[in-house]
CSV table of C-alpha atoms in Angstrom, one decimal:
chain,number,residue,atom,x,y,z
I,183,MET,CA,11.1,17.9,18.2
I,184,ARG,CA,8.7,17.8,21.0
I,185,LEU,CA,7.9,14.8,23.0
I,186,ILE,CA,4.3,14.8,24.6
I,187,ILE,CA,3.3,11.8,27.1
I,188,LEU,CA,-0.1,11.0,28.2
I,189,ASP,CA,-1.6,8.8,30.5
I,190,SER,CA,-3.8,6.8,27.8
I,191,ALA,CA,-4.4,5.9,24.4
I,192,ASP,CA,-7.8,7.6,24.6
I,193,LYS,CA,-5.9,11.0,25.7
I,194,VAL,CA,-3.2,10.9,23.2
I,195,SER,CA,-6.2,10.1,20.5
I,196,GLU,CA,-8.1,13.3,21.8
I,197,TRP,CA,-5.2,15.3,22.0
I,198,ALA,CA,-3.9,14.5,18.3
I,199,ALA,CA,-7.7,15.1,17.1
I,200,THR,CA,-7.8,18.4,19.0
I,201,TYR,CA,-4.7,19.4,17.2
I,202,VAL,CA,-5.8,18.4,13.6
I,203,MET,CA,-8.9,20.6,14.1
I,204,LYS,CA,-6.9,23.4,15.2
I,205,ARG,CA,-4.5,23.2,12.9
I,206,ILE,CA,-7.0,23.0,9.8
I,207,ASN,CA,-9.6,25.8,11.6
I,208,ASP,CA,-6.5,28.0,12.1
I,209,PHE,CA,-5.7,27.5,8.2
I,210,ALA,CA,-9.1,28.7,7.5
I,211,PRO,CA,-9.3,26.7,4.3
I,212,SER,CA,-11.2,27.9,1.3
I,213,PRO,CA,-11.9,27.0,-2.4
I,214,ASP,CA,-8.9,28.9,-3.1
I,215,LYS,CA,-6.8,27.5,-0.4
I,216,TYR,CA,-7.1,23.6,0.8
I,217,PHE,CA,-5.5,22.1,3.4
I,218,VAL,CA,-3.8,19.3,2.6
I,219,LEU,CA,-3.5,16.4,5.4
I,220,GLY,CA,-1.5,13.2,5.3
I,221,LEU,CA,-3.0,10.4,6.8
I,222,PRO,CA,-2.0,6.8,8.6
I,223,THR,CA,-4.1,3.4,9.1
I,224,GLY,CA,-3.9,0.9,11.7
I,225,GLY,CA,-5.2,0.4,15.0
I,226,THR,CA,-3.3,3.4,16.6
I,227,PRO,CA,-5.2,6.4,14.8
I,228,LEU,CA,-8.6,4.8,14.9
I,229,GLY,CA,-9.4,7.0,18.3
I,230,MET,CA,-8.2,10.0,16.6
I,231,TYR,CA,-10.7,9.4,13.5
I,232,LYS,CA,-13.7,8.6,16.1
I,233,LYS,CA,-13.0,12.0,17.9
I,234,LEU,CA,-12.5,14.1,14.7
I,235,ILE,CA,-16.0,12.5,13.6
I,236,GLU,CA,-17.4,13.7,16.7
I,237,PHE,CA,-15.9,17.0,16.2
I,238,HIS,CA,-17.5,17.2,12.8
I,239,ARG,CA,-21.0,16.0,13.8
I,240,ALA,CA,-20.8,18.9,16.4
I,241,GLY,CA,-20.4,21.4,13.8
I,242,LYS,CA,-16.6,22.1,15.1
I,243,ILE,CA,-14.8,21.3,12.0
I,244,SER,CA,-15.5,20.7,8.2
I,245,PHE,CA,-13.4,18.9,5.8
I,246,ARG,CA,-15.0,20.4,2.6
I,247,TYR,CA,-11.7,22.2,1.4
I,248,VAL,CA,-9.2,19.4,2.6
I,249,LYS,CA,-7.5,17.1,0.8
I,250,THR,CA,-5.7,14.4,2.2
I,251,PHE,CA,-3.2,11.8,0.9
I,252,ASN,CA,-2.7,8.4,2.7
I,253,MET,CA,0.6,6.7,3.6
I,254,ASP,CA,0.2,3.6,1.8
I,255,GLU,CA,-1.8,0.5,0.5
I,256,TYR,CA,-1.1,-3.3,-0.3
I,257,VAL,CA,-0.3,-4.5,-3.6
I,258,ASP,CA,-2.7,-6.9,-5.2
I,259,LEU,CA,-5.3,-6.5,-2.6
I,260,PRO,CA,-8.7,-5.5,-3.9
I,261,LYS,CA,-10.1,-2.3,-2.5
I,262,ASP,CA,-13.2,-3.7,-1.0
I,263,HIS,CA,-11.0,-6.1,0.9
I,264,PRO,CA,-11.8,-5.4,4.8
I,265,GLU,CA,-8.0,-5.0,5.1
I,266,SER,CA,-7.3,-3.1,2.6
I,267,TYR,CA,-6.6,0.9,3.2
I,268,HIS,CA,-9.3,2.0,0.9
I,269,TYR,CA,-11.7,-0.1,2.9
I,270,TYR,CA,-10.2,1.3,6.2
I,271,MET,CA,-10.3,4.9,5.3
I,272,TRP,CA,-13.7,5.1,3.8
I,273,ASN,CA,-15.4,2.8,6.4
I,274,ASN,CA,-13.7,4.4,9.6
I,275,PHE,CA,-13.4,8.3,8.4
I,276,PHE,CA,-14.2,9.6,5.1
I,277,LYS,CA,-17.8,8.2,4.7
I,278,HIS,CA,-18.5,10.0,7.9
I,279,ILE,CA,-17.5,13.6,7.4
I,280,ASP,CA,-18.1,16.2,4.6
I,281,ILE,CA,-15.0,15.6,2.3
I,282,ASN,CA,-15.3,15.7,-1.5
I,283,PRO,CA,-14.2,12.3,-2.7
I,284,LYS,CA,-12.2,14.0,-5.3
I,285,ASN,CA,-10.1,15.2,-2.6
I,286,VAL,CA,-9.2,11.9,-1.3
I,287,HIS,CA,-5.9,10.3,-2.4
I,288,ILE,CA,-4.9,6.6,-1.6
I,289,LEU,CA,-2.2,4.7,-3.6
I,290,ASP,CA,-3.7,2.2,-6.0
I,291,GLY,CA,-2.1,-1.3,-5.4
I,292,ASN,CA,-3.8,-2.8,-8.3
I,293,ALA,CA,-2.7,0.0,-10.7
I,294,PRO,CA,-1.6,-1.9,-14.0
I,295,ASN,CA,2.1,0.1,-13.7
I,296,LEU,CA,2.6,0.1,-9.9
I,297,PHE,CA,6.0,2.6,-10.6
I,298,ALA,CA,3.9,5.0,-12.6
I,299,GLU,CA,1.3,5.1,-10.0
I,300,CYS,CA,3.7,6.0,-7.5
I,301,SER,CA,5.4,8.8,-9.6
I,302,TYR,CA,1.8,10.1,-10.5
I,303,TYR,CA,1.2,10.1,-6.4
I,304,GLU,CA,4.4,12.2,-5.9
I,305,GLN,CA,3.2,14.6,-8.6
I,306,GLU,CA,-0.2,14.8,-7.0
I,307,ILE,CA,1.2,16.1,-3.8
I,308,VAL,CA,3.2,18.8,-5.4
I,309,GLU,CA,0.3,19.7,-7.5
I,310,ALA,CA,-1.8,20.0,-4.4
I,311,GLY,CA,0.9,22.5,-2.8
I,312,GLY,CA,2.3,19.8,-0.5
I,313,VAL,CA,1.4,18.3,2.7
I,314,GLU,CA,0.5,20.9,5.4
I,315,LEU,CA,0.4,18.2,8.3
I,316,PHE,CA,1.4,14.6,8.1
I,317,ILE,CA,0.2,12.3,10.6
I,318,GLY,CA,2.0,9.0,10.6
I,319,GLY,CA,2.4,5.9,13.1
I,320,ILE,CA,5.7,4.8,14.2
I,321,GLY,CA,6.1,0.8,14.1
I,322,PRO,CA,7.9,-1.0,17.0
I,323,ASP,CA,11.3,-1.1,15.1
I,324,GLY,CA,10.7,2.5,14.3
I,325,HIS,CA,9.4,2.2,10.7
I,326,ILE,CA,7.2,4.9,9.3
I,327,ALA,CA,4.4,3.8,6.8
I,328,PHE,CA,5.9,0.8,5.1
I,329,ASN,CA,9.6,2.1,4.9
I,330,GLU,CA,11.2,-0.5,6.5
I,331,PRO,CA,14.5,0.1,8.8
I,332,GLY,CA,17.3,1.1,6.6
I,333,SER,CA,15.2,3.0,4.4
I,334,SER,CA,16.8,6.1,3.0
I,335,LEU,CA,15.8,9.5,4.3
I,336,VAL,CA,15.1,11.1,1.0
I,337,SER,CA,13.1,8.1,-0.4
I,338,ARG,CA,10.0,8.9,-2.4
I,339,THR,CA,6.7,7.2,-3.2
I,340,ARG,CA,7.6,3.3,-4.1
I,341,VAL,CA,7.1,0.1,-4.4
I,342,LYS,CA,8.6,-1.7,-1.3
I,343,THR,CA,9.2,-5.4,-0.3
I,344,LEU,CA,7.8,-6.2,3.4
I,345,ALA,CA,10.5,-7.5,5.5
I,346,ARG,CA,9.3,-10.9,7.4
I,347,ASP,CA,9.1,-8.9,10.5
I,348,THR,CA,6.3,-6.8,9.3
I,349,LEU,CA,4.5,-9.9,7.4
I,350,VAL,CA,4.6,-11.5,10.8
I,351,ALA,CA,3.3,-8.6,13.0
I,352,ASN,CA,0.4,-7.9,10.2
I,353,ALA,CA,-0.7,-11.6,10.4
I,354,ARG,CA,-3.0,-11.0,13.1
I,355,PHE,CA,-5.1,-9.1,10.2
I,356,PHE,CA,-5.3,-11.9,8.0
I,357,ASP,CA,-6.3,-14.9,10.1
I,358,ASN,CA,-3.0,-15.3,12.1
I,359,ASN,CA,-1.5,-16.5,8.7
I,360,VAL,CA,1.4,-14.8,7.4
I,361,GLU,CA,1.0,-16.4,4.2
I,362,LYS,CA,-2.1,-14.4,3.3
I,363,VAL,CA,-0.2,-11.1,4.0
I,364,PRO,CA,0.5,-9.3,1.1
I,365,LYS,CA,4.3,-9.3,0.5
I,366,GLN,CA,4.2,-5.7,-1.3
I,367,ALA,CA,3.0,-2.4,-0.7
I,368,LEU,CA,3.1,1.0,-2.1
I,369,THR,CA,4.3,3.6,0.5
I,370,VAL,CA,5.4,7.1,0.6
I,371,GLY,CA,8.9,7.7,1.3
I,372,VAL,CA,10.7,8.9,4.3
I,373,GLY,CA,11.7,12.1,2.4
I,374,THR,CA,7.9,12.3,1.3
I,375,VAL,CA,6.8,12.6,4.7
I,376,MET,CA,9.5,14.8,6.1
I,377,ASP,CA,8.6,17.4,3.1
I,378,ALA,CA,5.4,18.1,5.0
I,379,ARG,CA,5.4,21.5,6.6
I,380,GLU,CA,4.7,19.7,10.0
I,381,ASP,CA,4.8,16.0,10.8
I,382,LEU,CA,2.8,14.1,13.9
I,383,SER,CA,3.8,10.8,14.8
I,384,ASP,CA,2.1,8.4,17.3
I,385,HIS,CA,4.0,5.5,18.5
I,386,HIS,CA,2.6,2.3,18.1
I,387,ALA,CA,4.7,0.5,21.0
I,388,ALA,CA,4.2,3.7,23.1
I,389,LEU,CA,4.2,2.5,26.5
I,390,LEU,CA,6.7,4.2,28.9
I,391,GLN,CA,7.1,3.2,32.5
I,392,SER,CA,6.7,6.3,34.5
I,393,THR,CA,8.9,6.8,37.5
I,394,GLY,CA,6.6,6.7,40.8
I,395,ASP,CA,3.3,5.8,40.1
I,396,GLY,CA,4.1,2.9,37.7
I,397,LYS,CA,1.4,3.5,35.2
I,398,GLU,CA,1.6,2.9,31.6
I,399,ARG,CA,1.7,5.8,29.6
I,400,GLU,CA,1.6,6.9,25.8
I,401,ARG,CA,4.1,8.8,24.0
I,402,PHE,CA,3.4,11.1,21.4
I,403,LYS,CA,6.0,12.8,19.3
I,404,LYS,CA,5.5,16.2,17.3
I,405,VAL,CA,8.1,17.0,14.8
I,406,SER,CA,8.1,20.8,13.5
């Protein structure tokens, strides 16, 4: 594991986007060899997505032969709801790049059989050849995706009932009303994430006090 400390969230975003671009370009994806990318949502990765869009518009990267798998989605929240992760991903990233919509994979929290949906998602990852690079956010209590503290390290994609602390933390996205926050979500498991050939995690609460200059610093974790 490598821990990278940078001076600001903007620098973390640029570092992460540059690294993702390098990994994809070095992989040299083609019609016979897709790069498989695992993606998060939330406030932390927004800057990274904006930088990747800039790189794409500048002709530095193409997502034509990239397949994506998102980490999670709320249960029973319409896909066109402003707080759904379908809405987030399409409006903040996918519609601004050249990715083929059929290569985008996001869990369906409105599927008639949620357990079958989770099983199918795992199968799709396997059929894609596994995730090459999984980018994730680490919550203040250490959770990845909606894997609450105590989740098994070998857990797979599943239905997860959200902890009270998670509901309270996410209430800010739902008019500060905890009762409006969906109580369940579909999430990739810790084992699903760790199966990736490489994992990158950006700490949501990553403000480290440096010695000497007193500046706040952002923490970025690279797990190989």
